mmCIF file of C-alpha atoms in Angstrom:
data_model
loop_
_atom_site.group_PDB
_atom_site.id
_atom_site.type_symbol
_atom_site.label_atom_id
_atom_site.label_comp_id
_atom_site.label_asym_id
_atom_site.label_seq_id
_atom_site.Cartn_x
_atom_site.Cartn_y
_atom_site.Cartn_z
ATOM 1 C CA GLN A 449 68.573 33.720 87.310
ATOM 2 C CA THR A 450 71.837 35.607 87.648
ATOM 3 C CA CYS A 451 70.696 38.824 85.943
ATOM 4 C CA LEU A 452 68.170 39.891 88.587
ATOM 5 C CA GLU A 453 68.308 40.434 92.314
ATOM 6 C CA TRP A 454 65.285 38.213 92.875
ATOM 7 C CA THR A 455 64.336 34.684 91.912
ATOM 8 C CA ILE A 456 62.443 34.219 88.680
ATOM 9 C CA ASP A 457 60.204 31.363 87.639
ATOM 10 C CA THR A 458 62.193 28.366 86.426
ATOM 11 C CA ARG A 459 59.993 28.190 83.325
ATOM 12 C CA LEU A 460 61.906 31.219 82.033
ATOM 13 C CA GLU A 461 65.400 29.768 82.366
ATOM 14 C CA TRP A 462 65.534 29.092 78.626
ATOM 15 C CA LEU A 463 65.452 32.820 77.796
ATOM 16 C CA ASP A 464 68.663 34.102 76.269
ATOM 17 C CA VAL A 465 69.019 37.478 77.975
ATOM 18 C CA PRO A 466 71.255 39.936 76.096
ATOM 19 C CA GLU A 467 74.439 40.879 77.925
ATOM 20 C CA GLU A 468 73.647 44.601 77.897
ATOM 21 C CA ALA A 469 70.540 43.877 79.997
ATOM 22 C CA PHE A 470 72.586 42.387 82.830
ATOM 23 C CA GLY A 471 72.597 44.879 85.703
ATOM 24 C CA ASN A 472 70.417 47.368 83.792
ATOM 25 C CA PHE A 473 66.808 47.245 84.963
ATOM 26 C CA THR A 474 65.545 49.478 82.155
ATOM 27 C CA LYS A 475 67.044 47.293 79.411
ATOM 28 C CA MET A 476 65.951 44.120 81.211
ATOM 29 C CA SER A 477 62.385 45.438 81.437
ATOM 30 C CA LEU A 478 62.370 46.249 77.733
ATOM 31 C CA PHE A 479 63.713 42.779 76.876
ATOM 32 C CA MET A 480 61.038 41.100 79.023
ATOM 33 C CA TYR A 481 58.317 43.320 77.560
ATOM 34 C CA GLU A 482 59.353 42.340 74.032
ATOM 35 C CA CYS A 483 59.328 38.660 75.057
ATOM 36 C CA SER A 484 55.854 39.105 76.525
ATOM 37 C CA LYS A 485 54.546 40.736 73.343
ATOM 38 C CA LYS A 486 55.967 37.868 71.303
ATOM 39 C CA GLU A 487 54.376 35.241 73.572
ATOM 40 C CA HIS A 488 51.092 37.159 73.563
ATOM 41 C CA GLY A 489 51.142 37.010 69.781
ATOM 42 C CA ARG A 490 51.654 33.268 70.026
ATOM 43 C CA ARG A 491 48.662 33.101 72.429
ATOM 44 C CA ASN A 492 50.905 31.717 75.173
ATOM 45 C CA LYS A 493 49.368 33.357 78.223
ATOM 46 C CA LEU A 494 51.649 31.699 80.758
ATOM 47 C CA LEU A 495 54.895 33.009 79.277
ATOM 48 C CA ALA A 496 53.347 36.349 78.336
ATOM 49 C CA GLU A 497 52.232 36.801 81.937
ATOM 50 C CA LEU A 498 55.506 35.700 83.511
ATOM 51 C CA THR A 499 57.605 37.983 81.327
ATOM 52 C CA ILE A 500 55.397 41.086 81.639
ATOM 53 C CA LYS A 501 55.382 40.720 85.411
ATOM 54 C CA ILE A 502 59.185 40.700 85.402
ATOM 55 C CA ALA A 503 59.205 43.700 83.054
ATOM 56 C CA ILE A 504 56.976 45.577 85.501
ATOM 57 C CA SER A 505 59.192 44.663 88.459
ATOM 58 C CA CYS A 506 62.322 45.739 86.589
ATOM 59 C CA ILE A 507 61.016 49.110 85.444
ATOM 60 C CA LYS A 508 59.683 49.874 88.931
ATOM 61 C CA GLU A 509 63.091 49.004 90.344
ATOM 62 C CA ALA A 510 64.765 51.247 87.773
ATOM 63 C CA PHE A 511 63.013 54.420 88.921
ATOM 64 C CA ARG A 512 63.196 53.840 92.651
ATOM 65 C CA PRO A 513 64.992 56.799 94.272
ATOM 66 C CA GLU A 514 67.520 54.408 95.816
ATOM 67 C CA SER A 515 68.406 53.083 92.374
ATOM 68 C CA LEU A 516 68.908 56.549 90.937
ATOM 69 C CA GLU A 517 70.395 58.221 94.036
ATOM 70 C CA VAL A 518 68.169 61.221 93.301
ATOM 71 C CA ASN A 519 68.617 62.638 96.793
ATOM 72 C CA LYS A 520 72.307 63.302 96.123
ATOM 73 C CA ILE A 521 71.688 65.427 93.019
ATOM 74 C CA GLU A 522 71.945 69.128 93.715
ATOM 75 C CA GLU A 523 72.492 70.629 90.263
ATOM 76 C CA SER A 524 69.105 71.765 88.962
ATOM 77 C CA GLY A 525 69.804 70.927 85.305
ATOM 78 C CA LEU A 526 70.805 67.377 86.162
ATOM 79 C CA LYS A 527 67.863 66.997 88.526
ATOM 80 C CA HIS A 528 65.549 68.095 85.682
ATOM 81 C CA GLU A 529 67.084 65.437 83.402
ATOM 82 C CA VAL A 530 66.623 62.761 86.066
ATOM 83 C CA ASP A 531 62.994 63.829 86.596
ATOM 84 C CA ALA A 532 62.410 63.587 82.839
ATOM 85 C CA GLU A 533 64.005 60.122 82.795
ATOM 86 C CA ILE A 534 61.804 58.991 85.688
ATOM 87 C CA ARG A 535 58.720 60.276 83.871
ATOM 88 C CA GLU A 536 59.750 58.341 80.759
ATOM 89 C CA MET A 537 60.188 55.157 82.830
ATOM 90 C CA LYS A 538 56.759 55.697 84.379
ATOM 91 C CA ARG A 539 55.345 56.076 80.862
ATOM 92 C CA LYS A 540 56.884 52.683 80.012
ATOM 93 C CA LEU A 541 55.352 51.237 83.173
ATOM 94 C CA VAL A 542 51.925 52.440 82.047
ATOM 95 C CA GLN A 543 52.555 50.805 78.664
ATOM 96 C CA TYR A 544 53.451 47.572 80.480
ATOM 97 C CA TYR A 545 50.241 47.776 82.541
ATOM 98 C CA ILE A 546 48.231 48.104 79.337
ATOM 99 C CA HIS A 547 49.964 45.023 77.958
ATOM 100 C CA LEU A 548 49.219 43.207 81.234
ATOM 101 C CA PHE A 549 45.553 44.055 80.643
ATOM 102 C CA LEU A 550 45.742 42.477 77.191
ATOM 103 C CA VAL A 551 47.382 39.374 78.663
ATOM 104 C CA SER A 552 44.655 39.095 81.304
ATOM 105 C CA ARG A 553 41.975 39.318 78.628
ATOM 106 C CA MET A 554 43.445 36.347 76.756
ATOM 107 C CA ASP A 555 41.412 33.937 78.875
ATOM 108 C CA TRP A 556 38.948 36.475 80.350
ATOM 109 C CA ARG A 557 40.282 36.074 83.879
ATOM 110 C CA ILE A 558 41.088 39.078 85.994
ATOM 111 C CA ALA A 559 44.428 37.627 87.096
ATOM 112 C CA PRO A 560 47.112 38.970 86.877
ATOM 113 C CA LEU A 561 45.564 42.422 86.302
ATOM 114 C CA ALA A 562 43.762 42.417 89.654
ATOM 115 C CA ASP A 563 47.105 42.036 91.450
ATOM 116 C CA TYR A 564 48.304 45.348 89.999
ATOM 117 C CA ILE A 565 45.083 47.372 89.838
ATOM 118 C CA ASP A 566 45.889 49.592 92.844
ATOM 119 C CA GLU A 567 49.314 50.431 91.409
ATOM 120 C CA ILE A 568 47.739 51.080 88.020
ATOM 121 C CA GLU A 569 45.348 53.581 89.548
ATOM 122 C CA ILE A 570 48.210 55.488 91.188
ATOM 123 C CA HIS A 571 50.619 55.526 88.241
ATOM 124 C CA CYS A 572 48.099 56.216 85.510
ATOM 125 C CA LYS A 573 46.719 59.387 87.096
ATOM 126 C CA GLU A 574 49.884 61.132 85.873
ATOM 127 C CA PHE A 575 48.973 60.232 82.289
ATOM 128 C CA PRO A 576 45.412 61.361 81.541
ATOM 129 C CA GLU A 577 45.691 60.190 77.935
ATOM 130 C CA VAL A 578 45.373 56.566 79.136
ATOM 131 C CA THR A 579 42.474 57.055 81.547
ATOM 132 C CA GLU A 580 40.012 55.605 79.054
ATOM 133 C CA THR A 581 42.012 52.363 78.928
ATOM 134 C CA VAL A 582 42.353 52.364 82.717
ATOM 135 C CA ASN A 583 38.609 52.808 82.909
ATOM 136 C CA ASP A 584 38.252 49.646 80.793
ATOM 137 C CA MET A 585 40.579 47.860 83.220
ATOM 138 C CA PHE A 586 38.323 48.753 86.153
ATOM 139 C CA VAL A 587 35.292 47.508 84.230
ATOM 140 C CA PHE A 588 37.158 44.266 83.529
ATOM 141 C CA VAL A 589 38.066 43.650 87.209
ATOM 142 C CA GLY A 590 34.586 44.658 88.396
ATOM 143 C CA GLN A 591 35.247 47.919 90.228
ATOM 144 C CA PRO A 592 32.403 50.217 89.117
ATOM 145 C CA GLU A 593 33.219 53.032 91.581
ATOM 146 C CA LYS A 594 36.755 53.347 90.198
ATOM 147 C CA CYS A 595 35.333 53.082 86.705
ATOM 148 C CA GLN A 596 33.151 56.127 87.351
ATOM 149 C CA GLN A 597 36.091 58.040 88.848
ATOM 150 C CA PHE A 598 38.263 57.408 85.790
ATOM 151 C CA ALA A 599 35.365 58.185 83.455
ATOM 152 C CA ARG A 600 35.217 61.658 85.039
ATOM 153 C CA ILE A 601 38.992 62.071 84.611
ATOM 154 C CA THR A 602 38.683 60.996 80.968
ATOM 155 C CA ASN A 603 35.851 63.456 80.343
ATOM 156 C CA ALA A 604 37.827 66.286 81.969
ATOM 157 C CA TYR A 605 40.851 65.434 79.835
ATOM 158 C CA TYR A 606 38.876 65.593 76.573
ATOM 159 C CA ASP A 607 36.900 68.736 77.495
#
C-alpha cells in the first residue's frame, strides 16, 4: 500500500515488494509483471490479473512526461537518451498487454483485456512486429473491423 500513489487491492497486501522498487515505477512494474507471470503459471487468474494491471499502471506512470520532466531537457544527446528510454518502456508496456491477453484467455472471458483494448491499439501501432498478436486480441474481444485493420498492418510489415 505504501509503495504506490494509489490504492491497491487488499488481496495483494501479502506481496513482499523489494525495497528498490519503492518509488521506482519501472522496477515496481517489473516486479508486478514477474508476480503475474508466476501466478499465471499457477493458473491463478485473480492474482495474475491484479498484478498485471498494477504493472501496466506503473509502467504507464513511468513514461508520463510529468514523471520524466522531458520538457525541461534541452541538450539533444540527453533528449535522445530519454526518448530511447521511453521507447523501451513502451516496449515493456506492449509485453505487459500481451501477458494481459494470456491472462484473459485463462477462462475465455474478454475481461480484463477489453478494458485496455483502446490503449493497446494506440501503443502497439509503434511496434509492427506485434500486430499479429494484437490482431488476435481483436478477434478475441470481438472487434472484426479492428482485426481487419491490424491484419493489413501485419501484411504491410511482412511484405
